[in-house]
mmCIF file of C-alpha atoms in Angstrom:
data_model
loop_
_atom_site.group_PDB
_atom_site.id
_atom_site.type_symbol
_atom_site.label_atom_id
_atom_site.label_comp_id
_atom_site.label_asym_id
_atom_site.label_seq_id
_atom_site.Cartn_x
_atom_site.Cartn_y
_atom_site.Cartn_z
ATOM 1 C CA MET A 1 12.612 14.845 4.213
ATOM 2 C CA SER A 2 11.249 18.159 2.976
ATOM 3 C CA ILE A 3 9.707 18.419 -0.493
ATOM 4 C CA TYR A 4 12.099 21.385 -0.960
ATOM 5 C CA HIS A 5 15.171 19.091 -0.964
ATOM 6 C CA TYR A 6 14.269 17.438 -4.284
ATOM 7 C CA TRP A 7 15.285 18.754 -7.681
ATOM 8 C CA GLY A 8 13.291 18.245 -10.908
ATOM 9 C CA LYS A 9 15.288 20.134 -13.495
ATOM 10 C CA SER A 10 18.945 21.282 -13.432
ATOM 11 C CA ARG A 11 20.946 23.866 -15.453
ATOM 12 C CA GLN A 12 22.672 21.205 -17.539
ATOM 13 C CA GLY A 13 24.924 23.710 -19.287
ATOM 14 C CA GLU A 14 22.169 26.299 -19.942
ATOM 15 C CA PRO A 15 23.668 29.738 -19.355
ATOM 16 C CA ASP A 16 20.235 31.225 -18.788
ATOM 17 C CA GLY A 17 16.936 30.038 -17.407
ATOM 18 C CA GLY A 18 17.090 30.864 -13.709
ATOM 19 C CA ASP A 19 18.676 29.129 -10.724
ATOM 20 C CA ASP A 20 21.066 26.171 -10.789
ATOM 21 C CA TYR A 21 18.158 23.818 -10.344
ATOM 22 C CA HIS A 22 14.377 23.762 -10.366
ATOM 23 C CA LEU A 23 12.631 22.172 -7.433
ATOM 24 C CA LEU A 24 10.673 19.067 -8.347
ATOM 25 C CA CYS A 25 7.557 20.387 -6.639
ATOM 26 C CA TRP A 26 7.641 23.515 -8.825
ATOM 27 C CA HIS A 27 8.218 21.622 -12.076
ATOM 28 C CA SER A 28 5.312 19.427 -11.242
ATOM 29 C CA LEU A 29 3.092 22.466 -10.719
ATOM 30 C CA ASP A 30 4.392 24.045 -13.920
ATOM 31 C CA VAL A 31 3.238 21.059 -15.902
ATOM 32 C CA ALA A 32 -0.073 20.971 -14.011
ATOM 33 C CA ALA A 33 -0.667 24.657 -14.857
ATOM 34 C CA VAL A 34 -0.084 24.011 -18.480
ATOM 35 C CA GLY A 35 -2.573 21.179 -18.259
ATOM 36 C CA TYR A 36 -5.035 23.396 -16.635
ATOM 37 C CA TRP A 37 -5.054 25.958 -19.408
ATOM 38 C CA MET A 38 -5.014 23.174 -22.089
ATOM 39 C CA VAL A 39 -8.374 22.087 -20.824
ATOM 40 C CA ILE A 40 -9.787 25.663 -20.445
ATOM 41 C CA ASN A 41 -8.762 26.342 -24.094
ATOM 42 C CA ASN A 42 -9.549 22.773 -25.236
ATOM 43 C CA ILE A 43 -6.106 22.403 -26.798
ATOM 44 C CA TYR A 44 -5.925 19.241 -28.825
ATOM 45 C CA PHE A 45 -9.429 18.500 -27.724
ATOM 46 C CA ILE A 46 -8.468 17.481 -24.163
ATOM 47 C CA ASP A 47 -11.590 19.100 -22.697
ATOM 48 C CA HIS A 48 -13.632 17.168 -25.222
ATOM 49 C CA TYR A 49 -12.085 13.854 -24.103
ATOM 50 C CA LEU A 50 -12.670 14.613 -20.449
ATOM 51 C CA LYS A 51 -16.276 15.485 -21.192
ATOM 52 C CA LYS A 52 -16.627 12.123 -22.831
ATOM 53 C CA LEU A 53 -15.412 10.671 -19.576
ATOM 54 C CA GLY A 54 -18.125 12.500 -17.649
ATOM 55 C CA LEU A 55 -16.356 15.637 -16.563
ATOM 56 C CA GLN A 56 -18.896 18.064 -18.059
ATOM 57 C CA ASP A 57 -17.836 21.138 -16.011
ATOM 58 C CA LYS A 58 -14.785 22.703 -17.621
ATOM 59 C CA GLU A 59 -13.336 24.114 -14.422
ATOM 60 C CA GLN A 60 -13.693 20.715 -12.745
ATOM 61 C CA ALA A 61 -12.105 19.009 -15.742
ATOM 62 C CA ALA A 62 -9.268 21.462 -15.748
ATOM 63 C CA GLN A 63 -8.613 20.974 -12.069
ATOM 64 C CA PHE A 64 -8.682 17.232 -12.459
ATOM 65 C CA PHE A 65 -6.285 17.217 -15.355
ATOM 66 C CA ALA A 66 -3.910 19.555 -13.532
ATOM 67 C CA TRP A 67 -4.102 17.403 -10.426
ATOM 68 C CA ILE A 68 -3.323 14.189 -12.223
ATOM 69 C CA LEU A 69 -0.394 15.865 -13.938
ATOM 70 C CA CYS A 70 1.079 16.687 -10.463
ATOM 71 C CA TRP A 71 1.715 12.927 -10.247
ATOM 72 C CA HIS A 72 3.577 12.684 -13.589
ATOM 73 C CA ASP A 73 7.162 13.022 -12.165
ATOM 74 C CA ILE A 74 6.791 11.265 -8.777
ATOM 75 C CA GLY A 75 9.451 8.862 -9.913
ATOM 76 C CA LYS A 76 12.013 11.664 -9.580
ATOM 77 C CA PHE A 77 11.669 11.444 -5.796
ATOM 78 C CA ALA A 78 13.761 8.239 -6.135
ATOM 79 C CA HIS A 79 17.210 8.505 -4.536
ATOM 80 C CA SER A 80 18.572 6.893 -7.712
ATOM 81 C CA PHE A 81 17.362 9.974 -9.672
ATOM 82 C CA GLN A 82 18.231 12.579 -7.059
ATOM 83 C CA GLN A 83 21.848 11.521 -6.860
ATOM 84 C CA LEU A 84 22.312 12.340 -10.613
ATOM 85 C CA TYR A 85 22.638 16.026 -9.597
ATOM 86 C CA ARG A 86 24.286 17.283 -6.447
ATOM 87 C CA HIS A 87 23.886 20.578 -4.724
ATOM 88 C CA GLU A 88 24.529 21.539 -1.130
ATOM 89 C CA ALA A 89 20.919 22.442 -0.561
ATOM 90 C CA LEU A 90 19.590 19.114 -1.794
ATOM 91 C CA ASN A 91 19.129 15.847 0.029
ATOM 92 C CA ALA A 92 21.744 13.717 -1.798
ATOM 93 C CA PHE A 93 24.630 16.186 -1.412
ATOM 94 C CA ASN A 94 26.547 14.578 1.508
ATOM 95 C CA GLU A 95 25.736 11.007 0.705
ATOM 96 C CA PRO A 96 27.992 8.678 -1.124
ATOM 97 C CA ALA A 97 26.762 7.598 -4.573
ATOM 98 C CA ARG A 98 25.012 4.289 -4.667
ATOM 99 C CA HIS A 99 24.714 1.913 -7.660
ATOM 100 C CA TYR A 100 21.136 1.336 -8.745
ATOM 101 C CA GLU A 101 19.714 -0.680 -11.648
ATOM 102 C CA LYS A 102 19.040 1.832 -14.382
ATOM 103 C CA ILE A 103 15.284 2.329 -14.559
ATOM 104 C CA ALA A 104 13.474 5.349 -16.151
ATOM 105 C CA HIS A 105 11.899 7.764 -13.702
ATOM 106 C CA THR A 106 8.563 7.146 -15.498
ATOM 107 C CA THR A 107 8.618 3.520 -14.440
ATOM 108 C CA LEU A 108 9.915 4.438 -11.061
ATOM 109 C CA GLY A 109 6.839 6.662 -10.594
ATOM 110 C CA TYR A 110 4.600 3.778 -11.461
ATOM 111 C CA VAL A 111 6.468 1.478 -9.070
ATOM 112 C CA LEU A 112 6.026 4.113 -6.271
ATOM 113 C CA TRP A 113 2.263 4.158 -6.923
ATOM 114 C CA ASN A 114 1.960 0.396 -6.854
ATOM 115 C CA SER A 115 4.123 -0.230 -3.866
ATOM 116 C CA TRP A 116 3.395 2.764 -1.658
ATOM 117 C CA LEU A 117 1.113 5.544 -2.690
ATOM 118 C CA SER A 118 -1.784 3.256 -3.626
ATOM 119 C CA GLU A 119 -2.064 2.537 0.114
ATOM 120 C CA CYS A 120 -2.455 6.221 0.983
ATOM 121 C CA PRO A 121 -6.227 6.853 0.496
ATOM 122 C CA GLU A 122 -5.849 10.352 1.884
ATOM 123 C CA LEU A 123 -4.260 11.262 -1.439
ATOM 124 C CA PHE A 124 -7.351 10.157 -3.466
ATOM 125 C CA PRO A 125 -9.926 12.725 -4.551
ATOM 126 C CA PRO A 126 -13.307 12.752 -2.804
ATOM 127 C CA SER A 127 -15.722 10.120 -4.200
ATOM 128 C CA SER A 128 -18.818 8.217 -3.394
ATOM 129 C CA LEU A 129 -16.731 5.115 -4.341
ATOM 130 C CA SER A 130 -15.233 2.930 -1.630
ATOM 131 C CA VAL A 131 -11.534 3.181 -0.964
ATOM 132 C CA ARG A 132 -10.994 -0.112 -2.807
ATOM 133 C CA LYS A 133 -12.923 1.053 -5.842
ATOM 134 C CA SER A 134 -11.201 4.538 -5.758
ATOM 135 C CA LYS A 135 -7.881 2.764 -5.781
ATOM 136 C CA ARG A 136 -8.932 0.743 -8.782
ATOM 137 C CA VAL A 137 -9.945 3.931 -10.634
ATOM 138 C CA MET A 138 -6.678 5.640 -9.727
ATOM 139 C CA ALA A 139 -4.806 2.627 -11.096
ATOM 140 C CA LEU A 140 -6.333 3.372 -14.501
ATOM 141 C CA TRP A 141 -4.858 6.876 -14.504
ATOM 142 C CA MET A 142 -1.428 6.126 -13.198
ATOM 143 C CA PRO A 143 0.115 4.757 -16.325
ATOM 144 C CA VAL A 144 -1.239 7.659 -18.279
ATOM 145 C CA THR A 145 0.438 10.303 -16.120
ATOM 146 C CA THR A 146 3.626 8.432 -15.066
ATOM 147 C CA GLY A 147 4.232 7.242 -18.632
ATOM 148 C CA HIS A 148 4.667 10.772 -19.922
ATOM 149 C CA HIS A 149 7.533 10.071 -22.304
ATOM 150 C CA GLY A 150 5.555 8.516 -25.014
ATOM 151 C CA ARG A 151 5.221 4.962 -23.794
ATOM 152 C CA PRO A 152 3.522 3.206 -20.851
ATOM 153 C CA PRO A 153 5.707 2.538 -17.781
ATOM 154 C CA GLU A 154 6.927 -0.930 -17.145
ATOM 155 C CA ALA A 155 5.080 -3.001 -14.538
ATOM 156 C CA ILE A 156 7.919 -4.191 -12.315
ATOM 157 C CA GLN A 157 8.170 -5.162 -8.685
ATOM 158 C CA GLU A 158 9.245 -2.754 -5.967
ATOM 159 C CA LEU A 159 12.915 -1.945 -5.961
ATOM 160 C CA ASP A 160 15.227 -0.159 -3.501
ATOM 161 C CA HIS A 161 15.473 3.055 -5.512
ATOM 162 C CA PHE A 162 13.301 4.910 -2.966
ATOM 163 C CA ARG A 163 14.364 5.371 0.623
ATOM 164 C CA GLN A 164 11.617 5.781 3.185
ATOM 165 C CA GLN A 165 12.211 9.580 3.345
ATOM 166 C CA ASP A 166 11.804 9.681 -0.408
ATOM 167 C CA LYS A 167 8.447 7.973 -0.199
ATOM 168 C CA ASP A 168 7.346 10.280 2.592
ATOM 169 C CA ALA A 169 8.362 13.324 0.611
ATOM 170 C CA ALA A 170 6.382 12.239 -2.430
ATOM 171 C CA ARG A 171 3.334 11.645 -0.206
ATOM 172 C CA ASP A 172 3.741 15.003 1.510
ATOM 173 C CA PHE A 173 3.935 16.822 -1.888
ATOM 174 C CA LEU A 174 0.803 15.079 -3.156
ATOM 175 C CA LEU A 175 -1.053 15.812 0.065
ATOM 176 C CA ARG A 176 -0.155 19.494 -0.065
ATOM 177 C CA ILE A 177 -1.149 20.030 -3.655
ATOM 178 C CA LYS A 178 -4.510 18.277 -3.238
ATOM 179 C CA ALA A 179 -5.935 21.368 -1.582
ATOM 180 C CA LEU A 180 -5.280 23.372 -4.760
ATOM 181 C CA PHE A 181 -7.916 21.449 -6.611
ATOM 182 C CA PRO A 182 -11.133 21.538 -4.574
ATOM 183 C CA LEU A 183 -13.420 20.385 -7.404
ATOM 184 C CA ILE A 184 -11.706 17.040 -8.189
ATOM 185 C CA THR A 185 -13.606 13.826 -7.820
ATOM 186 C CA LEU A 186 -13.668 10.260 -9.023
ATOM 187 C CA PRO A 187 -17.032 9.664 -10.723
ATOM 188 C CA GLU A 188 -18.739 6.354 -10.051
ATOM 189 C CA ALA A 189 -18.919 5.682 -13.734
ATOM 190 C CA TRP A 190 -15.196 5.250 -13.919
ATOM 191 C CA ASP A 191 -15.494 1.985 -11.972
ATOM 192 C CA GLU A 192 -18.209 0.566 -14.227
ATOM 193 C CA ASP A 193 -17.524 -1.572 -17.314
ATOM 194 C CA GLU A 194 -18.743 1.023 -19.724
ATOM 195 C CA GLY A 195 -16.721 3.791 -18.132
ATOM 196 C CA ILE A 196 -13.594 1.658 -18.109
ATOM 197 C CA ASP A 197 -14.077 0.815 -21.765
ATOM 198 C CA GLN A 198 -14.463 4.474 -22.586
ATOM 199 C CA PHE A 199 -11.384 5.354 -20.625
ATOM 200 C CA GLN A 200 -9.331 2.748 -22.385
ATOM 201 C CA GLN A 201 -10.409 4.105 -25.767
ATOM 202 C CA LEU A 202 -9.483 7.626 -24.859
ATOM 203 C CA SER A 203 -6.387 7.009 -22.719
ATOM 204 C CA TRP A 204 -3.932 7.247 -25.613
ATOM 205 C CA PHE A 205 -5.296 10.662 -26.614
ATOM 206 C CA ILE A 206 -5.178 11.865 -22.986
ATOM 207 C CA SER A 207 -1.674 10.417 -22.659
ATOM 208 C CA ALA A 208 -0.600 12.517 -25.675
ATOM 209 C CA ALA A 209 -1.929 15.575 -23.957
ATOM 210 C CA VAL A 210 0.097 14.657 -20.838
ATOM 211 C CA VAL A 211 3.250 14.470 -22.987
ATOM 212 C CA LEU A 212 2.603 17.886 -24.472
ATOM 213 C CA ALA A 213 1.919 19.480 -21.095
ATOM 214 C CA ASP A 214 5.184 18.104 -19.821
ATOM 215 C CA TRP A 215 7.056 19.380 -22.881
ATOM 216 C CA VAL A 216 5.712 22.901 -22.571
ATOM 217 C CA GLY A 217 5.981 22.889 -18.760
ATOM 218 C CA SER A 218 9.695 21.995 -19.059
ATOM 219 C CA ALA A 219 10.511 25.117 -21.081
ATOM 220 C CA SER A 220 12.801 27.351 -18.944
ATOM 221 C CA ARG A 221 11.885 30.203 -21.310
ATOM 222 C CA TYR A 222 8.486 30.276 -19.599
ATOM 223 C CA PHE A 223 9.237 28.506 -16.307
ATOM 224 C CA PRO A 224 12.670 29.689 -15.098
ATOM 225 C CA ARG A 225 14.429 27.313 -12.684
ATOM 226 C CA THR A 226 13.416 28.228 -9.151
ATOM 227 C CA ALA A 227 15.135 26.936 -6.036
ATOM 228 C CA GLU A 228 13.361 29.182 -3.642
ATOM 229 C CA LYS A 229 11.062 27.657 -1.025
ATOM 230 C CA MET A 230 7.542 29.082 -0.711
ATOM 231 C CA PRO A 231 4.039 27.770 0.092
ATOM 232 C CA VAL A 232 2.682 25.593 -2.702
ATOM 233 C CA ASP A 233 -0.451 27.850 -3.177
ATOM 234 C CA ILE A 234 1.799 30.825 -3.820
ATOM 235 C CA TYR A 235 3.794 29.061 -6.430
ATOM 236 C CA TRP A 236 0.669 27.616 -8.025
ATOM 237 C CA GLN A 237 -0.653 31.108 -8.772
ATOM 238 C CA GLN A 238 2.691 32.067 -10.304
ATOM 239 C CA ALA A 239 2.672 28.859 -12.408
ATOM 240 C CA LEU A 240 -0.811 29.562 -13.700
ATOM 241 C CA THR A 241 0.247 33.029 -14.800
ATOM 242 C CA LYS A 242 3.364 31.700 -16.594
ATOM 243 C CA ALA A 243 1.434 28.813 -18.214
ATOM 244 C CA GLN A 244 -1.169 31.100 -19.680
ATOM 245 C CA THR A 245 1.679 32.635 -21.716
ATOM 246 C CA ALA A 246 3.443 29.339 -22.324
ATOM 247 C CA ILE A 247 0.469 27.713 -24.061
ATOM 248 C CA THR A 248 1.043 30.130 -26.956
ATOM 249 C CA LEU A 249 3.661 27.543 -27.976
ATOM 250 C CA PHE A 250 0.844 25.437 -29.280
ATOM 251 C CA PRO A 251 -0.168 26.366 -32.841
ATOM 252 C CA SER A 252 -3.715 27.541 -33.344
ATOM 253 C CA ALA A 253 -6.058 24.871 -34.635
ATOM 254 C CA ALA A 254 -6.522 24.991 -38.354
ATOM 255 C CA ASN A 255 -10.002 26.106 -39.376
ATOM 256 C CA VAL A 256 -11.763 23.731 -41.694
ATOM 257 C CA SER A 257 -13.139 25.271 -44.908
ATOM 258 C CA ALA A 258 -16.823 24.943 -45.718
ATOM 259 C CA PHE A 259 -17.814 22.097 -48.017
ATOM 260 C CA THR A 260 -19.496 23.616 -51.010
ATOM 261 C CA GLY A 261 -19.270 20.713 -53.425
ATOM 262 C CA ILE A 262 -16.856 18.430 -55.136
ATOM 263 C CA GLU A 263 -15.134 21.330 -56.878
ATOM 264 C CA THR A 264 -13.825 22.522 -53.451
ATOM 265 C CA LEU A 265 -11.249 19.731 -53.523
ATOM 266 C CA PHE A 266 -11.268 18.577 -57.116
ATOM 267 C CA PRO A 267 -12.049 21.412 -59.581
ATOM 268 C CA PHE A 268 -11.031 19.060 -62.432
ATOM 269 C CA ILE A 269 -13.920 16.684 -61.776
ATOM 270 C CA GLN A 270 -16.836 17.732 -63.984
ATOM 271 C CA HIS A 271 -18.958 14.643 -63.586
ATOM 272 C CA PRO A 272 -18.701 12.582 -60.344
ATOM 273 C CA THR A 273 -18.563 8.838 -60.579
ATOM 274 C CA PRO A 274 -21.347 6.886 -58.937
ATOM 275 C CA LEU A 275 -19.168 6.260 -55.850
ATOM 276 C CA GLN A 276 -18.263 9.921 -55.649
ATOM 277 C CA GLN A 277 -21.869 10.884 -55.997
ATOM 278 C CA LYS A 278 -22.705 8.509 -53.143
ATOM 279 C CA ALA A 279 -20.107 10.182 -50.938
ATOM 280 C CA LEU A 280 -21.762 13.492 -51.654
ATOM 281 C CA GLU A 281 -25.198 12.155 -50.560
ATOM 282 C CA LEU A 282 -24.449 9.869 -47.609
ATOM 283 C CA ASP A 283 -26.178 10.886 -44.348
ATOM 284 C CA ILE A 284 -23.532 11.880 -41.892
ATOM 285 C CA ASN A 285 -25.850 13.553 -39.343
ATOM 286 C CA VAL A 286 -25.814 10.853 -36.706
ATOM 287 C CA ASP A 287 -24.359 11.002 -33.171
ATOM 288 C CA GLY A 288 -21.171 9.201 -32.174
ATOM 289 C CA ALA A 289 -18.518 7.386 -34.229
ATOM 290 C CA GLN A 290 -19.201 6.495 -37.880
ATOM 291 C CA LEU A 291 -17.647 3.849 -40.111
ATOM 292 C CA PHE A 292 -17.785 4.088 -43.884
ATOM 293 C CA ILE A 293 -16.346 1.438 -46.123
ATOM 294 C CA LEU A 294 -15.918 2.483 -49.775
ATOM 295 C CA GLU A 295 -15.336 -0.258 -52.294
ATOM 296 C CA ASP A 296 -15.402 -0.187 -56.090
ATOM 297 C CA VAL A 297 -13.471 -1.142 -59.195
ATOM 298 C CA THR A 298 -10.173 0.387 -60.276
ATOM 299 C CA GLY A 299 -10.710 3.892 -61.641
ATOM 300 C CA ALA A 300 -13.929 4.512 -59.683
ATOM 301 C CA GLY A 301 -12.292 7.450 -57.804
ATOM 302 C CA LYS A 302 -12.242 5.835 -54.421
ATOM 303 C CA THR A 303 -9.602 8.235 -52.980
ATOM 304 C CA GLU A 304 -11.464 11.273 -54.185
ATOM 305 C CA ALA A 305 -14.733 9.799 -52.789
ATOM 306 C CA ALA A 306 -13.064 9.192 -49.427
ATOM 307 C CA LEU A 307 -11.750 12.718 -49.356
ATOM 308 C CA ILE A 308 -15.151 14.154 -50.201
ATOM 309 C CA LEU A 309 -16.663 12.243 -47.272
ATOM 310 C CA ALA A 310 -13.846 13.259 -44.957
ATOM 311 C CA HIS A 311 -14.225 16.947 -45.894
ATOM 312 C CA ARG A 312 -17.992 16.775 -45.286
ATOM 313 C CA LEU A 313 -17.354 15.317 -41.839
ATOM 314 C CA MET A 314 -14.766 17.873 -41.061
ATOM 315 C CA ALA A 315 -16.975 20.702 -42.158
ATOM 316 C CA ALA A 316 -19.778 19.380 -39.979
ATOM 317 C CA GLY A 317 -17.538 19.595 -36.922
ATOM 318 C CA LYS A 318 -17.120 15.844 -36.629
ATOM 319 C CA ALA A 319 -13.371 15.817 -37.270
ATOM 320 C CA GLN A 320 -10.454 18.221 -37.444
ATOM 321 C CA GLY A 321 -8.131 16.275 -39.727
ATOM 322 C CA LEU A 322 -7.491 12.863 -41.294
ATOM 323 C CA TYR A 323 -4.764 10.323 -41.752
ATOM 324 C CA PHE A 324 -4.112 7.556 -44.275
ATOM 325 C CA GLY A 325 -2.998 4.074 -43.208
ATOM 326 C CA LEU A 326 -1.151 2.526 -46.102
ATOM 327 C CA PRO A 327 0.600 -0.836 -46.447
ATOM 328 C CA THR A 328 4.016 0.257 -47.681
ATOM 329 C CA MET A 329 6.324 3.235 -47.770
ATOM 330 C CA ALA A 330 5.950 3.400 -51.522
ATOM 331 C CA THR A 331 2.173 3.648 -51.359
ATOM 332 C CA ALA A 332 2.489 6.242 -48.540
ATOM 333 C CA ASN A 333 4.880 8.316 -50.734
ATOM 334 C CA ALA A 334 2.374 8.168 -53.558
ATOM 335 C CA MET A 335 -0.452 9.284 -51.416
ATOM 336 C CA PHE A 336 1.637 12.158 -50.065
ATOM 337 C CA GLU A 337 2.237 13.290 -53.604
ATOM 338 C CA ARG A 338 -1.501 13.212 -54.303
ATOM 339 C CA MET A 339 -2.416 14.990 -51.078
ATOM 340 C CA ALA A 340 0.177 17.706 -51.660
ATOM 341 C CA ASN A 341 -2.127 19.157 -54.339
ATOM 342 C CA THR A 342 -5.361 18.907 -52.265
ATOM 343 C CA TRP A 343 -4.826 19.149 -48.538
ATOM 344 C CA LEU A 344 -4.878 22.952 -48.188
ATOM 345 C CA ALA A 345 -8.357 23.039 -49.745
ATOM 346 C CA LEU A 346 -9.611 21.222 -46.649
ATOM 347 C CA TYR A 347 -8.823 24.282 -44.527
ATOM 348 C CA GLN A 348 -9.475 28.028 -44.639
ATOM 349 C CA PRO A 349 -6.820 30.158 -46.349
ATOM 350 C CA ASP A 350 -5.565 31.766 -43.156
ATOM 351 C CA SER A 351 -4.950 28.345 -41.470
ATOM 352 C CA ARG A 352 -1.596 26.591 -41.091
ATOM 353 C CA PRO A 353 -2.333 22.854 -41.105
ATOM 354 C CA SER A 354 0.402 20.222 -41.295
ATOM 355 C CA LEU A 355 0.850 17.479 -43.881
ATOM 356 C CA ILE A 356 3.070 14.821 -42.455
ATOM 357 C CA LEU A 357 4.629 11.703 -44.026
ATOM 358 C CA ALA A 358 5.088 9.417 -41.036
ATOM 359 C CA HIS A 359 7.450 6.607 -41.932
ATOM 360 C CA SER A 360 11.207 6.073 -41.149
ATOM 361 C CA ALA A 361 12.432 6.766 -44.692
ATOM 362 C CA ARG A 362 10.546 9.968 -45.311
ATOM 363 C CA ARG A 363 13.754 11.993 -45.484
ATOM 364 C CA LEU A 364 14.567 10.179 -48.741
ATOM 365 C CA MET A 365 11.592 11.810 -50.405
ATOM 366 C CA ASP A 366 12.371 15.189 -51.982
ATOM 367 C CA ARG A 367 8.765 16.430 -51.895
ATOM 368 C CA PHE A 368 8.562 15.906 -48.167
ATOM 369 C CA ASN A 369 11.976 17.588 -47.527
ATOM 370 C CA GLN A 370 10.786 20.628 -49.511
ATOM 371 C CA SER A 371 7.482 20.869 -47.693
#
């Protein structure tokens, strides 16, 4: 079955946005193109994370992230998904509807990897690793890309949602697009204990970037639905051009203000407490992650000391923002009130940072609703 007989997005009542449907292969490349430019521009630090995993060359990292994003919607090759929308040019048009257990296409993609595509080494990037080890490394990445709706896919056994022609079409698509990314590879370090540990630490951040790439790559405003057949390399160039405009959806990173002293955040503090003075003097010029534990009596200015330290770290380029983990909604509300008077001082005047209250009852707080 041709890859051009599978839809990825449909009109769904939209009066505008292109053709009646968007081919699955084109949607996959749209998302990949967004991911490519996210790395090139280090949007939400995705290039930084990939560098930590050993992809030091930015172009190579961008190609790898784009390639792995091409896998994100492979679950949509399932017949159970394809029959949800019918068009005379698509593969499910003349077939009677079948009943399938309702399973998300994210999980279906992971099932397709485990049951079929993992046995197709021709789809793997070049590597000095053996096929067995390459498969093991690929297995690390599959939940990250197929679980692109905010949660990992379920690990379930193979089902009958894919016909053989659906599996063949998915394989054919992945084989065709592989040539678009000549620099991709699987580093040996990804199969070593240290590399696996590093990947597991960063996988949630990378997964978040996958979600964002899919969100922007799904915007018909930038990627009109296209049912036309064409060579994948031709469409890839078109997608790259569209994606370069689409990434303007992402807000610019807020620029951190210089730390010039305690008065930057707290002009009302004339004499720092001993704890606050310690926060001003602590050595932060070490490589890697740092852990600071501040403990003192009530009234010692612990929150202010923590913010002083956080601002110093941010101004030194070691962080872009901060969050508070608090035990109750009430304490979170109280901290939001306190931060509402301070947070903008962490950033330069022309920046537009966000202050978010992240609990389920935040809409009950007037200050948050007004922000």
